[in-house]
XYZ file of N, CA and C in Angstrom:
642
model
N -24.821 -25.279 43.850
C -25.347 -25.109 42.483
C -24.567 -24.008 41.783
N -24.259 -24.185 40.177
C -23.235 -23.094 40.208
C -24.218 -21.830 39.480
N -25.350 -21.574 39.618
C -26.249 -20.354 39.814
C -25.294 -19.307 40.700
N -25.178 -20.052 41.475
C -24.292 -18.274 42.742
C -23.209 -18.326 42.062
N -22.062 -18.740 41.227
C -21.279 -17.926 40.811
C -21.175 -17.505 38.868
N -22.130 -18.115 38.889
C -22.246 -17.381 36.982
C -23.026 -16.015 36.929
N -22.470 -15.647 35.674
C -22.933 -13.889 35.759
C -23.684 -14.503 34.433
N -25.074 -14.689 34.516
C -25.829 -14.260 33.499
C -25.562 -12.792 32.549
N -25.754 -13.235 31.482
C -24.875 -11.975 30.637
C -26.422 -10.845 30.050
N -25.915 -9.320 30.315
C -27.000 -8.990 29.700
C -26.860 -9.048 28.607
N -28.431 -8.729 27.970
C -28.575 -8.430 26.273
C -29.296 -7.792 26.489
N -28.696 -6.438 25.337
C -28.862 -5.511 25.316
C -29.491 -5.335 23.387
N -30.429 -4.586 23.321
C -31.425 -4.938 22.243
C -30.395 -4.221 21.342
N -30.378 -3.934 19.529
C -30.161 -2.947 18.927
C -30.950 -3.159 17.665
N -30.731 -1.896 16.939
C -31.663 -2.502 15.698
C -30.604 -3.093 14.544
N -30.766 -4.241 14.797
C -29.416 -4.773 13.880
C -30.716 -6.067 13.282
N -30.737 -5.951 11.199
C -31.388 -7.002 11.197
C -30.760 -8.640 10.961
N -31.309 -9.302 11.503
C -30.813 -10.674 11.719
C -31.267 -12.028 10.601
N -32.196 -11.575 9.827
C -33.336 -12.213 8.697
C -32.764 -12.849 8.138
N -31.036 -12.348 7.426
C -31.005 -12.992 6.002
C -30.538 -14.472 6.127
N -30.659 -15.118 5.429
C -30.289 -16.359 5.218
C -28.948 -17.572 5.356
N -28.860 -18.204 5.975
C -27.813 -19.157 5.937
C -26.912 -18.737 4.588
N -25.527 -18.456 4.847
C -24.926 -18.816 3.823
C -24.285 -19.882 3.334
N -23.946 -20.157 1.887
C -23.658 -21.641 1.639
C -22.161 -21.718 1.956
N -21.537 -21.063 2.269
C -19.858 -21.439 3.326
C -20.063 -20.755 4.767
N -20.135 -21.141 5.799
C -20.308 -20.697 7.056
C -19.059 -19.988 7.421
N -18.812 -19.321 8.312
C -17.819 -18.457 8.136
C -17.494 -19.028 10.001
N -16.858 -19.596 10.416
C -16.319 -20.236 11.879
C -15.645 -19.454 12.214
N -15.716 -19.444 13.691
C -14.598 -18.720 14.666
C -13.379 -19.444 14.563
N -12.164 -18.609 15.482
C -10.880 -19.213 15.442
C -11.117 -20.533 15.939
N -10.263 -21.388 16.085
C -10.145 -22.610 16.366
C -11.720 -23.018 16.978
N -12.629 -23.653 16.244
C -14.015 -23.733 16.343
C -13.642 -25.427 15.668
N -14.763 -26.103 17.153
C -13.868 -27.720 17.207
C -15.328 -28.250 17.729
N -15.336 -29.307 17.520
C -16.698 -30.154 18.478
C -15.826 -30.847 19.755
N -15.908 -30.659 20.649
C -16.035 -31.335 22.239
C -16.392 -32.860 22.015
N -17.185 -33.063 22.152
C -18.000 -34.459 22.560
C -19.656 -33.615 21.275
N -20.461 -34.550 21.197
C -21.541 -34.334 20.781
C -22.147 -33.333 21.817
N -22.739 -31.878 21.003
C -23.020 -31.228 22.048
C -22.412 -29.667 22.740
N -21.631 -30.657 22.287
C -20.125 -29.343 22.873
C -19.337 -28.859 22.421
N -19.198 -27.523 21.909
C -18.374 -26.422 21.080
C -16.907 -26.316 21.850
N -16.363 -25.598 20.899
C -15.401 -25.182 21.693
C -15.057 -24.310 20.657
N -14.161 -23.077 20.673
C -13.627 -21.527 20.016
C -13.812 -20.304 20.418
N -12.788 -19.959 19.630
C -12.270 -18.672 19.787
C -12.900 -17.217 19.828
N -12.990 -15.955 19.873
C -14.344 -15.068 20.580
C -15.005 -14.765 19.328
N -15.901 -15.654 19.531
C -17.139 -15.013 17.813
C -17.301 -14.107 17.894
N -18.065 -13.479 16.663
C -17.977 -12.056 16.370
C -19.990 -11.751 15.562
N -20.028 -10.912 15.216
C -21.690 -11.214 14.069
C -21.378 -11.610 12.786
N -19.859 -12.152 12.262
C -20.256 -12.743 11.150
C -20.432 -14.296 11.441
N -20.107 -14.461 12.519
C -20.287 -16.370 13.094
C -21.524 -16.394 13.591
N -22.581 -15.830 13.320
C -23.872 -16.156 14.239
C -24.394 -17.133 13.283
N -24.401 -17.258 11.795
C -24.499 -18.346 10.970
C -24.462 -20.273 11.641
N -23.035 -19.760 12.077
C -22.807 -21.278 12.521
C -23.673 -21.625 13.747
N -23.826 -21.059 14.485
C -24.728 -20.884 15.890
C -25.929 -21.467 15.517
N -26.281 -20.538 14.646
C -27.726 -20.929 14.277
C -28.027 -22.295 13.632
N -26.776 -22.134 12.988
C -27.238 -24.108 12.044
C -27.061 -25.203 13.173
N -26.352 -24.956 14.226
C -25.931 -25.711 15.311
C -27.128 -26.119 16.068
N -27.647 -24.792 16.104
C -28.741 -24.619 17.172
C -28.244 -24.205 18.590
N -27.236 -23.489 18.832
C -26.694 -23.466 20.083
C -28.152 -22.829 21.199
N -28.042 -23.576 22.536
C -28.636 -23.325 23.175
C -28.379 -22.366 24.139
N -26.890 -22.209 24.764
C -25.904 -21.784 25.489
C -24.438 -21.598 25.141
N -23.972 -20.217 25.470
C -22.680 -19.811 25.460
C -22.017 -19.249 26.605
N -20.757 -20.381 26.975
C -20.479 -19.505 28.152
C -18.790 -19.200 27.519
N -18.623 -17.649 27.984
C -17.581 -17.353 28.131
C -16.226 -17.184 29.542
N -15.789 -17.074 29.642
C -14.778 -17.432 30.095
C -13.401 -16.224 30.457
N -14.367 -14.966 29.558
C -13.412 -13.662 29.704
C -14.563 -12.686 29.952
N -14.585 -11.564 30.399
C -15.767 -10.250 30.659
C -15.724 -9.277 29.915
N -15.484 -9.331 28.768
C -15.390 -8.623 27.753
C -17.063 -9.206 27.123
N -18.005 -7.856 26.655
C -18.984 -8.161 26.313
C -19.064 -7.968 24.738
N -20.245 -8.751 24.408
C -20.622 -8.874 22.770
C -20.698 -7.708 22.321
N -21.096 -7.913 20.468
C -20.890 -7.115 19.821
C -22.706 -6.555 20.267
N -23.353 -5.494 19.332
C -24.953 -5.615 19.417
C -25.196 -6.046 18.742
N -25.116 -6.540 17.669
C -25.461 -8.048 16.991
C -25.335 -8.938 17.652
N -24.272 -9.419 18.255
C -24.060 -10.765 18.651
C -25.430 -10.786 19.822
N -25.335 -9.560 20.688
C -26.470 -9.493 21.703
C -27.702 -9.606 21.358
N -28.166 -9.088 20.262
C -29.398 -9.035 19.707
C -30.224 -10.377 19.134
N -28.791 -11.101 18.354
C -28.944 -12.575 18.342
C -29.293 -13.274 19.417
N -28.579 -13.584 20.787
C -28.999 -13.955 21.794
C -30.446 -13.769 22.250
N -30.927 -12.684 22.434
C -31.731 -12.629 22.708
C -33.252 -12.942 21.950
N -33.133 -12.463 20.476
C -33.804 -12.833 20.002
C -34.733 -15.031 19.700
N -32.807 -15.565 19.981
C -33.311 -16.712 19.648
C -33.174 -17.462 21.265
N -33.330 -16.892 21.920
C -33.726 -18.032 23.502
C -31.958 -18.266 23.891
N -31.273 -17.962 23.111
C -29.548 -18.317 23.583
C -29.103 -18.115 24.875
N -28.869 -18.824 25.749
C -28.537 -18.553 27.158
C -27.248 -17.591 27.339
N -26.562 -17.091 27.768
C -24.950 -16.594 27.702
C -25.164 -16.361 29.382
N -23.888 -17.187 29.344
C -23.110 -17.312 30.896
C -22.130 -16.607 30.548
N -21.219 -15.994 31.873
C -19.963 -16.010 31.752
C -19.185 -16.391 33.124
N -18.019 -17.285 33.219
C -17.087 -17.744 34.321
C -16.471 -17.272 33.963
N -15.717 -15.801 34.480
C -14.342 -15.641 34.818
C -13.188 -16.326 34.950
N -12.411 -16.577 33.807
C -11.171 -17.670 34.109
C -9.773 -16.478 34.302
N -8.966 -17.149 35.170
C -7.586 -16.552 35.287
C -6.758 -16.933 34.401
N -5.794 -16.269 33.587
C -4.697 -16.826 32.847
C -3.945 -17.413 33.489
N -3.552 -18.613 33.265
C -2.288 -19.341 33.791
C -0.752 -18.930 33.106
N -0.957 -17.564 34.198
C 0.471 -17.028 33.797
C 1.698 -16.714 34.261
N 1.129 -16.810 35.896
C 1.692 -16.608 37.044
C 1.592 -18.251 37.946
N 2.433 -18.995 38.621
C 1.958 -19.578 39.158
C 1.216 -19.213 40.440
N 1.080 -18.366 41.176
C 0.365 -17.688 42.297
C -0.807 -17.514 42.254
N -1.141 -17.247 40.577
C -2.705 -16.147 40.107
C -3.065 -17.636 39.330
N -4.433 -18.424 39.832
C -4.998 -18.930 39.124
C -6.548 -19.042 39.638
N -7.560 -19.723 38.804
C -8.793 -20.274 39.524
C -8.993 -20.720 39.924
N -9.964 -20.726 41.332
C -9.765 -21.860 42.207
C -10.719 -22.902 41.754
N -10.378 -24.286 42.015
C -11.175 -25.341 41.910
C -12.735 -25.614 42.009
N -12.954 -24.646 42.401
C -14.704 -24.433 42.803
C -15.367 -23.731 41.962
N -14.615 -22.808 41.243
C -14.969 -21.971 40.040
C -14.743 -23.093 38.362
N -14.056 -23.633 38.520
C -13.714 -25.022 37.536
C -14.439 -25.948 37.838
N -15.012 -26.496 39.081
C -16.179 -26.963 39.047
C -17.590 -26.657 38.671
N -17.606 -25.406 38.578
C -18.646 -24.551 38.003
C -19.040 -25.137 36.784
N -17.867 -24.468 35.966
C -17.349 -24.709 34.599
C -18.261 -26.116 34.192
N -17.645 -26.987 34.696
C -17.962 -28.805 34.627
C -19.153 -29.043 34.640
N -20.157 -27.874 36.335
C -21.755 -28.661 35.857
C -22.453 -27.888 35.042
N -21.671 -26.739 34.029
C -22.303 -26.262 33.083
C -22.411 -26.874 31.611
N -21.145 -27.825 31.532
C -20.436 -28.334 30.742
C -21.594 -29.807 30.835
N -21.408 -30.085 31.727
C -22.577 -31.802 31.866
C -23.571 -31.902 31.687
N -24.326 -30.108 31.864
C -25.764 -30.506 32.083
C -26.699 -30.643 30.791
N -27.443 -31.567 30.874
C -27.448 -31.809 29.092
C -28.573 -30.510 28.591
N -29.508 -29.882 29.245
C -30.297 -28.840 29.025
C -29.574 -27.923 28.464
N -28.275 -27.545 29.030
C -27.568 -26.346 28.245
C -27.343 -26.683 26.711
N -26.694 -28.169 26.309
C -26.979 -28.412 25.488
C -27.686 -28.482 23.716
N -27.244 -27.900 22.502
C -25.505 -27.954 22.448
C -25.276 -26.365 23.076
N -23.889 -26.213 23.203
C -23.465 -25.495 23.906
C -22.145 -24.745 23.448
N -21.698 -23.765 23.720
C -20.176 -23.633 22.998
C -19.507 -22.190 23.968
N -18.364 -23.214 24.032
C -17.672 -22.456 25.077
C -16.122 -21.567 24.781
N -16.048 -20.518 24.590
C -15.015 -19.700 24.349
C -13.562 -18.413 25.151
N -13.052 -18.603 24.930
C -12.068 -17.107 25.538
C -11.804 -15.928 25.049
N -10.998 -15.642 24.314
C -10.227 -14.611 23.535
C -9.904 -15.307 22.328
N -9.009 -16.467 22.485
C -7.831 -17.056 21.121
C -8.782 -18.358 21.420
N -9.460 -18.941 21.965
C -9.892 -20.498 22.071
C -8.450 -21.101 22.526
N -7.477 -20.742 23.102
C -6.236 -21.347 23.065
C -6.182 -21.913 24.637
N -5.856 -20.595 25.317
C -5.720 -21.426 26.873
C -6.708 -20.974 27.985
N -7.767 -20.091 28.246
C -8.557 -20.356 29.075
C -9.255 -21.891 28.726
N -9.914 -21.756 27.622
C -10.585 -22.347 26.826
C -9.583 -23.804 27.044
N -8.535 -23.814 26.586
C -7.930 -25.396 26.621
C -7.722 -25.890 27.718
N -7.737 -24.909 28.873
C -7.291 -24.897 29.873
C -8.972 -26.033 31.031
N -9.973 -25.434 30.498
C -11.175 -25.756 30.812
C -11.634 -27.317 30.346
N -11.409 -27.385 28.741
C -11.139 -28.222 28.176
C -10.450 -29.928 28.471
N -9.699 -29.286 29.433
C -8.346 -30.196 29.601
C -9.141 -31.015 31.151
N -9.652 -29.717 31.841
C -10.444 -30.643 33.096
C -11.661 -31.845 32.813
N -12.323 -31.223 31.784
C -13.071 -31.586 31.138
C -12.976 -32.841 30.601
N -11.762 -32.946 30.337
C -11.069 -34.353 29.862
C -11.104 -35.270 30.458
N -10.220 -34.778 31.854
C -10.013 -35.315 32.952
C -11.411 -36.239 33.835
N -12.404 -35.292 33.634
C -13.939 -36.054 33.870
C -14.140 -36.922 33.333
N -13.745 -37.000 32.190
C -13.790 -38.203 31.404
C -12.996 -39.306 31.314
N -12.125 -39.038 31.957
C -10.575 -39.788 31.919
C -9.765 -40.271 31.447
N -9.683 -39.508 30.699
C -8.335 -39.096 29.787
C -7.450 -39.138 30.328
N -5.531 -40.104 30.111
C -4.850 -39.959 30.183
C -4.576 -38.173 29.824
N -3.795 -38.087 30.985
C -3.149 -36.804 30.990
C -2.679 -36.379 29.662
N -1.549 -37.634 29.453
C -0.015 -36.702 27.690
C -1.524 -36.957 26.988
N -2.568 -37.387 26.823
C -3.245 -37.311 26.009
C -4.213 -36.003 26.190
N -4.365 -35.783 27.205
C -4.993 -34.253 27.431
C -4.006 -32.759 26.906
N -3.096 -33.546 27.104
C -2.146 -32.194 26.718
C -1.924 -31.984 25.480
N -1.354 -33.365 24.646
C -1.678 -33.434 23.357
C -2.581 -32.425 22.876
N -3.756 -32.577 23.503
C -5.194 -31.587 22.448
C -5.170 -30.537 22.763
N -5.017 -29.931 23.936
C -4.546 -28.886 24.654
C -3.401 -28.117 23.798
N -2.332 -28.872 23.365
C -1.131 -28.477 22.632
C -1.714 -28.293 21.239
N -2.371 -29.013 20.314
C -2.743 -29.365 19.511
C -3.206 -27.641 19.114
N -4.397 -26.941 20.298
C -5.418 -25.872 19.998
C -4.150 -24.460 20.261
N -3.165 -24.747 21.040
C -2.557 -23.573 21.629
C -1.710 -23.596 20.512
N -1.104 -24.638 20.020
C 0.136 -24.057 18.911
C 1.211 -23.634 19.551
N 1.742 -22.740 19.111
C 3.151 -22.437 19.538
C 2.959 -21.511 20.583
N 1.725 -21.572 21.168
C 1.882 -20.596 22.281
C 1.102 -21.109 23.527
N 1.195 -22.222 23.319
C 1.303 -23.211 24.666
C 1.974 -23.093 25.783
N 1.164 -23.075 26.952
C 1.784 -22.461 28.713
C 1.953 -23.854 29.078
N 3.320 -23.969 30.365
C 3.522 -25.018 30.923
C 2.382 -24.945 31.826
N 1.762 -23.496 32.572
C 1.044 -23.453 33.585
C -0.155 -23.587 33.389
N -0.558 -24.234 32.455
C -1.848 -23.890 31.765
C -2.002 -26.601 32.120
N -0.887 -26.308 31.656
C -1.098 -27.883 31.660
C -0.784 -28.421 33.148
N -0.295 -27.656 33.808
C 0.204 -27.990 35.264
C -1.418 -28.046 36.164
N -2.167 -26.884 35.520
C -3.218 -26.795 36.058
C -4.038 -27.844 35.774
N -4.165 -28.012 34.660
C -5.039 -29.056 34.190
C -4.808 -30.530 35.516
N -3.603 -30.737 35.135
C -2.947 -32.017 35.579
C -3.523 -31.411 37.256
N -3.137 -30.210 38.056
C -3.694 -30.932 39.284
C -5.114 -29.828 39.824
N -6.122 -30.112 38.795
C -7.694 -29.976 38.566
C -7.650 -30.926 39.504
N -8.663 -31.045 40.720
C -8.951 -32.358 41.330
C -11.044 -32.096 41.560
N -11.602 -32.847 40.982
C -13.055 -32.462 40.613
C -13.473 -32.541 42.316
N -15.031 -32.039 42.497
C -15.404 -32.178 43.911
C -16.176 -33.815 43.728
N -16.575 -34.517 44.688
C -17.262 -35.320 44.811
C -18.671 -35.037 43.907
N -19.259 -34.142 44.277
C -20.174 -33.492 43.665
C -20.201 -34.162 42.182
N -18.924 -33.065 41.823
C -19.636 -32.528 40.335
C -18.747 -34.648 40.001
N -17.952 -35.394 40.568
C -17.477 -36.572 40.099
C -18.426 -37.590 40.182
N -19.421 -36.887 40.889
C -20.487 -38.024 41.268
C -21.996 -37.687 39.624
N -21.650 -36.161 39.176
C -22.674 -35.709 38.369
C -22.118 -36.650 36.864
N -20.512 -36.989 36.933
C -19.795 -36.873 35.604
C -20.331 -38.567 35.514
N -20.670 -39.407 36.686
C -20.581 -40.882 36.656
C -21.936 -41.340 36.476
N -22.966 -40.147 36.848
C -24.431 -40.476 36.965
C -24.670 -39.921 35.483
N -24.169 -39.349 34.603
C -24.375 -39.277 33.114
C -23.313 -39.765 32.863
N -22.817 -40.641 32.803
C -21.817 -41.218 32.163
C -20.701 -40.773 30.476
N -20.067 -39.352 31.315
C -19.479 -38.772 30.616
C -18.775 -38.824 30.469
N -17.685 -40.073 30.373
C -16.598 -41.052 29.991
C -16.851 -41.722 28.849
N -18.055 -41.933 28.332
C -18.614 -42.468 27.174
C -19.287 -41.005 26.110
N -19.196 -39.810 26.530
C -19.779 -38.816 25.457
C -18.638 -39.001 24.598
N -18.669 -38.867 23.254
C -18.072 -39.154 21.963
C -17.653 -37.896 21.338
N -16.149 -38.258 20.730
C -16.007 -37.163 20.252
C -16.828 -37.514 19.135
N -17.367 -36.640 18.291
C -18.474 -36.890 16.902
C -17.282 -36.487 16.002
N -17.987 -36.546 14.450
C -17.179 -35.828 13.459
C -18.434 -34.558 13.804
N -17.638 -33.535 13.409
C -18.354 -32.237 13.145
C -19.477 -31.891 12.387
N -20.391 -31.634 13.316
C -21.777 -31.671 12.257
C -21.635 -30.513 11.080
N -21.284 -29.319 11.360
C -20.942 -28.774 9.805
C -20.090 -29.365 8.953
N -19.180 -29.385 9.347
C -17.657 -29.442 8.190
C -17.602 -31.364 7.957
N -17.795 -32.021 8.897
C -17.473 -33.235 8.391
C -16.701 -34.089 8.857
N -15.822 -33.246 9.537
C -14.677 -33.184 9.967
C -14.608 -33.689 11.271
N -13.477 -34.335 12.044
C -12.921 -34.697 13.215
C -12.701 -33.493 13.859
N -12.790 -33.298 15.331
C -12.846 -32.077 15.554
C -10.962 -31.299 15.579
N -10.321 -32.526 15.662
C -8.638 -31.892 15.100
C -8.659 -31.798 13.237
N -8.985 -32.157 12.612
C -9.430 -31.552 11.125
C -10.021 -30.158 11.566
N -11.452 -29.858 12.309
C -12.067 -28.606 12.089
C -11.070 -27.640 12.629
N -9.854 -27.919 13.498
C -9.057 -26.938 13.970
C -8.272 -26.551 12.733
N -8.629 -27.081 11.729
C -6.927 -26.519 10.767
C -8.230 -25.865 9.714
N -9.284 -25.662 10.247
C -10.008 -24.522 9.766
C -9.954 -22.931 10.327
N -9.393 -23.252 11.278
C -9.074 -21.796 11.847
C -8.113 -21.240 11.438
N -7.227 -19.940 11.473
C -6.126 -19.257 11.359
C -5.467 -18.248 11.973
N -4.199 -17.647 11.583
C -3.313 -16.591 12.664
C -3.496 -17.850 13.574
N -2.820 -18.521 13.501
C -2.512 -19.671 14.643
C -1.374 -19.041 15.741
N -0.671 -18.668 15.705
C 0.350 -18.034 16.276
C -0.013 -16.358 17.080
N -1.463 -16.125 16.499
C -1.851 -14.485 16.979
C -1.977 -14.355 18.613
N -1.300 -13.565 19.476
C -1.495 -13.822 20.774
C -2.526 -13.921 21.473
C-alpha cells in the first residue's frame, strides 16, 4: 500500500484570511494542464493560485519535491479538507541517480485512486519530475511511447532531458499497481477539455509562461 512511503504533509495554521471571493480571471500556475478528467498537472503553486483549487475542488495534492508551502497555501489546505502528499522524485540528471520503480509505483496508486480525486500533481517548473511521472502515467494507459514524449516534450520546452524520457520508456509497472490500472480501466480515462479555461489541456499549457525558466 503506498501509505508506508508517502509523507503526509504538515499544515501548519497562520492567520492568513482566506474569505474573499473567486476572481473573475483565475490566476494558474506554470504549465497548469488537465491529465485525464480528474487530474491536474503544474508547476509549484503559490497563494495567489488557491483560486483555481478551489473552483476545481481539488481534493488532493501531491508533490513531488520537499520543499514546503507558503502559510497560506497551508492554511488553505487545511482549512478546506485538501489532502497534501508528498513523493520524493529524483531528477533525471545523472544516469546512476534516479527513482526506483516502487516509489513510481507509488506515484500510480495515488494517481488511480479515484477518492483522491480531482487531484493535482506538481514539482518545481511542472516540467520534468512532473513530466517525468506523467509519462508513466501514460504508459498505464498505453500510450505509444513518441507519443508520450511528444507531451512530455510539449510541457519541458527547450529544456527537455534525454534521461527524463529514457526513464519513462523503461518505467516497467508492478503487477499490482497493472492489475489496479485494468480493474479501473484507465486506458479509457479521457483527456477532457479543461474545466476552467475551455481549453485542451495542450491549449491550457500556452497559458503558462517563462517557458524556458530553469
Amino acid at each position: 500500500m503506498y501509505a508506508d512511503l508517502v509523507t503526509d504533509c504538515a499544515l501548519e495554521h497562520a492567520d492568513v484570511d482566506l474569505g474573499a471571493g473567486l476572481p473573475l480571471q483565475l490566476n494558474v500556475p506554470e504549465r497548469f494542464a488537465q491529465v485525464v478528467n480528474g487530474v491536474y498537472r503544474s508547476g509549484y503553486p503559490g497563494a495567489g493560485h488557491l483560486d483555481v483549487w478551489k473552483a476545481i475542488g481539488i481534493k488532493t495534492i501531491l508533490r513531488f519535491v520537499e520543499e514546503g508551502y507558503a502559510s497560506a497555501v497551508k492554511v488553505y489546505l487545511a482549512e478546506n479538507g485538501v489532502r497534501s502528499l508528498c513523493v520524493p522524485i529524483v531528477p533525471n540528471k545523472e544516469g546512476s541517480v534516479k527513482s526506483a520503480h516502487q516509489t513510481v509505483d507509488t506515484v500510480m496508486e495515488i494517481l488511480m485512486e479515484p477518492k483522491n480525486h480531482p487531484i493535482v500533481v506538481h514539482c518545481n517548473q511542472g516540467k520534468h519530475r512532473t513530466g517525468s511521472m506523467i509519462g508513466c502515467f501514460r504508459t498505464l494507459q498505453g500510450w505509444e511511447h513518441e507519443d508520450i514524449v511528444t507531451e512530455y516534450r510539449h510541457f519541458a520546452g527547450g529544456k527537455a532531458r534525454a534521461l527524463d524520457e529514457v526513464f519513462i520508456k523503461a518505467y516497467e509497472p508492478s503487477p499490482s499497481v497493472r492489475k489496479t490500472a485494468e480493474n479501473l480501466n484507465v486506458a479509457s480515462w479521457v483527456i477532457a477539455t479543461d474545466a476552467l479555461t475551455g481549453n485542451s489541456p495542450s491549449e491550457s499549457h500556452a497559458l503558462s509562461h517563462d517557458e524556458n525558466k530553469a
